[in-house]
């Protein structure tokens, strides 16, 4: 992806107040990790009543990595570091004393993944983020281990009243009915949720007004 993407959401139902979750999934995730130690994250939550429209969501080109520490530092409980990064980069997280640091290493990852190595003496949670909110996170990465991230170029949309921004999405059962929007060569689009069956209240989704790069 080589550009920011603007997406506007519309609730076109007649009587349903919806909390809409926007998230991504890791690409080709290790089946031994996904929903065990590696989780998609609720990146955005939008509350839209019937016939309401959201402000545009901007999915930025700039990527970030995040490291959340498990050991407290003075006046820095639950400290998290965010660092701008690019696909293919390899980073090292270290904590030689009270302060921690992330360092860009030489070389590139073989498949364009973002790699973050934990070289501190504590467990950390490592994530891939946009605008300071994680898209995916690998939990409890031990010293000497690493997180390897590659995202699908797709955003997913789901009506979910029990999720808050930043919550882990813990199973495919939650996401199997999510609506998907490819970000490949996309500059902007409208995403609409509407009532497909008025008797049951079943929802349906559509993407319109797609503008290519």
Short mmCIF file of C-alpha atoms in Angstrom, two decimals, residues 35-168:
data_model
loop_
_atom_site.label_atom_id
_atom_site.label_comp_id
_atom_site.label_asym_id
_atom_site.label_seq_id
_atom_site.Cartn_x
_atom_site.Cartn_y
_atom_site.Cartn_z
CA UNK A 35 -5.78 -16.80 18.57
CA UNK A 36 -3.29 -18.37 21.00
CA UNK A 37 -0.47 -15.85 21.26
CA UNK A 38 -1.13 -13.75 18.12
CA UNK A 39 -4.36 -11.76 17.97
CA UNK A 40 -6.12 -9.28 15.69
CA UNK A 41 -7.10 -6.13 17.60
CA UNK A 42 -10.21 -3.94 17.44
CA UNK A 43 -8.54 -0.98 15.73
CA UNK A 44 -11.59 1.31 15.53
CA UNK A 45 -15.03 1.19 17.15
CA UNK A 46 -17.74 3.47 15.75
CA UNK A 47 -21.14 4.02 17.36
CA UNK A 48 -23.73 4.76 14.68
CA UNK A 49 -27.48 5.05 15.12
CA UNK A 50 -30.03 4.51 12.33
CA UNK A 51 -29.34 6.69 9.27
CA UNK A 52 -26.12 8.05 10.80
CA UNK A 53 -22.81 8.54 9.01
CA UNK A 54 -19.30 8.47 10.44
CA UNK A 55 -16.54 10.97 9.95
CA UNK A 56 -14.08 9.47 7.45
CA UNK A 57 -11.71 6.87 8.86
CA UNK A 58 -8.19 7.45 7.61
CA UNK A 59 -6.15 4.27 7.28
CA UNK A 60 -2.67 5.79 7.04
CA UNK A 61 0.25 4.59 5.00
CA UNK A 62 2.58 5.02 7.99
CA UNK A 63 3.12 1.79 9.91
CA UNK A 64 4.21 1.53 13.54
CA UNK A 65 5.52 -1.19 15.82
CA UNK A 66 4.68 -1.21 19.53
CA UNK A 67 6.27 -2.83 22.56
CA UNK A 68 4.36 -3.01 25.87
CA UNK A 69 6.58 -3.89 28.83
CA UNK A 70 5.57 -6.20 31.65
CA UNK A 71 8.06 -4.93 34.25
CA UNK A 72 7.32 -1.59 35.89
CA UNK A 73 9.77 1.28 35.67
CA UNK A 74 9.76 4.24 38.03
CA UNK A 75 6.75 6.45 37.20
CA UNK A 76 6.20 4.38 34.05
CA UNK A 77 3.83 1.54 34.89
CA UNK A 78 2.68 -0.38 31.80
CA UNK A 79 5.03 1.58 29.57
CA UNK A 80 4.51 1.18 25.81
CA UNK A 81 6.89 2.29 23.06
CA UNK A 82 5.63 3.19 19.58
CA UNK A 83 8.07 3.47 16.68
CA UNK A 84 7.41 4.33 13.04
CA UNK A 85 8.59 1.48 10.82
CA UNK A 86 8.42 0.12 7.29
CA UNK A 87 7.77 -3.30 5.81
CA UNK A 88 10.91 -5.44 5.65
CA UNK A 89 12.59 -3.86 8.66
CA UNK A 90 14.07 -5.74 11.62
CA UNK A 91 14.03 -4.09 15.05
CA UNK A 92 15.52 -4.94 18.42
CA UNK A 93 13.89 -4.03 21.76
CA UNK A 94 16.28 -3.68 24.70
CA UNK A 95 16.09 -2.47 28.29
CA UNK A 96 19.59 -2.12 29.73
CA UNK A 97 18.38 -0.16 32.76
CA UNK A 98 15.43 1.98 33.78
CA UNK A 99 14.94 3.19 30.21
CA UNK A 100 14.20 1.05 27.17
CA UNK A 101 15.00 1.48 23.50
CA UNK A 102 14.21 0.10 20.06
CA UNK A 103 16.98 -0.06 17.46
CA UNK A 104 16.77 -0.63 13.72
CA UNK A 105 19.05 -3.46 12.65
CA UNK A 106 20.84 -3.87 9.34
CA UNK A 107 19.38 -6.20 6.75
CA UNK A 108 15.85 -6.92 5.58
CA UNK A 109 13.33 -9.62 6.41
CA UNK A 110 13.00 -12.22 3.62
CA UNK A 111 9.30 -11.72 2.78
CA UNK A 112 8.90 -8.04 3.67
CA UNK A 113 7.63 -8.75 7.19
CA UNK A 114 8.16 -6.42 10.12
CA UNK A 115 10.31 -8.29 12.65
CA UNK A 116 10.72 -7.17 16.28
CA UNK A 117 13.20 -9.04 18.48
CA UNK A 118 12.89 -9.02 22.26
CA UNK A 119 16.40 -8.63 23.66
CA UNK A 120 15.28 -7.46 27.09
CA UNK A 121 15.14 -9.51 30.27
CA UNK A 122 11.35 -9.51 30.49
CA UNK A 123 8.28 -10.65 28.60
CA UNK A 124 6.75 -8.03 26.30
CA UNK A 125 3.70 -7.68 24.08
CA UNK A 126 4.72 -6.68 20.54
CA UNK A 127 2.26 -5.17 18.10
CA UNK A 128 1.85 -3.65 14.67
CA UNK A 129 -0.09 -0.38 14.78
CA UNK A 130 -1.54 2.54 12.85
CA UNK A 131 -2.11 5.93 14.50
CA UNK A 132 -1.02 4.62 17.90
CA UNK A 133 -3.54 1.75 18.05
CA UNK A 134 -2.55 -1.85 17.49
CA UNK A 135 -3.85 -3.83 14.52
CA UNK A 136 -2.33 -7.11 15.66
CA UNK A 137 -0.39 -8.08 18.77
CA UNK A 138 1.75 -11.01 19.85
CA UNK A 139 1.45 -11.57 23.59
CA UNK A 140 4.13 -12.55 26.11
CA UNK A 141 7.16 -12.61 23.80
CA UNK A 142 10.01 -13.98 25.91
CA UNK A 143 13.63 -12.85 25.93
CA UNK A 144 15.39 -14.06 22.77
CA UNK A 145 12.15 -14.58 20.84
CA UNK A 146 10.65 -12.31 18.19
CA UNK A 147 7.37 -11.26 16.60
CA UNK A 148 7.02 -11.47 12.82
CA UNK A 149 4.18 -9.49 11.26
CA UNK A 150 2.64 -9.30 7.82
CA UNK A 151 -0.86 -7.89 7.36
CA UNK A 152 -3.44 -8.79 4.77
CA UNK A 153 -4.15 -5.71 2.56
CA UNK A 154 -7.77 -5.88 3.74
CA UNK A 155 -9.93 -4.15 6.34
CA UNK A 156 -12.77 -6.01 8.04
CA UNK A 157 -16.02 -4.55 9.41
CA UNK A 158 -18.18 -6.20 12.04
CA UNK A 159 -21.20 -5.16 14.12
CA UNK A 160 -20.11 -6.10 17.63
CA UNK A 161 -21.53 -4.53 20.78
CA UNK A 162 -19.15 -6.35 23.13
CA UNK A 163 -15.85 -5.02 21.77
CA UNK A 164 -14.00 -1.83 22.68
CA UNK A 165 -11.13 -0.20 20.83
CA UNK A 166 -7.91 -2.07 21.63
CA UNK A 167 -9.64 -5.32 22.63
CA UNK A 168 -8.14 -8.58 21.42
#
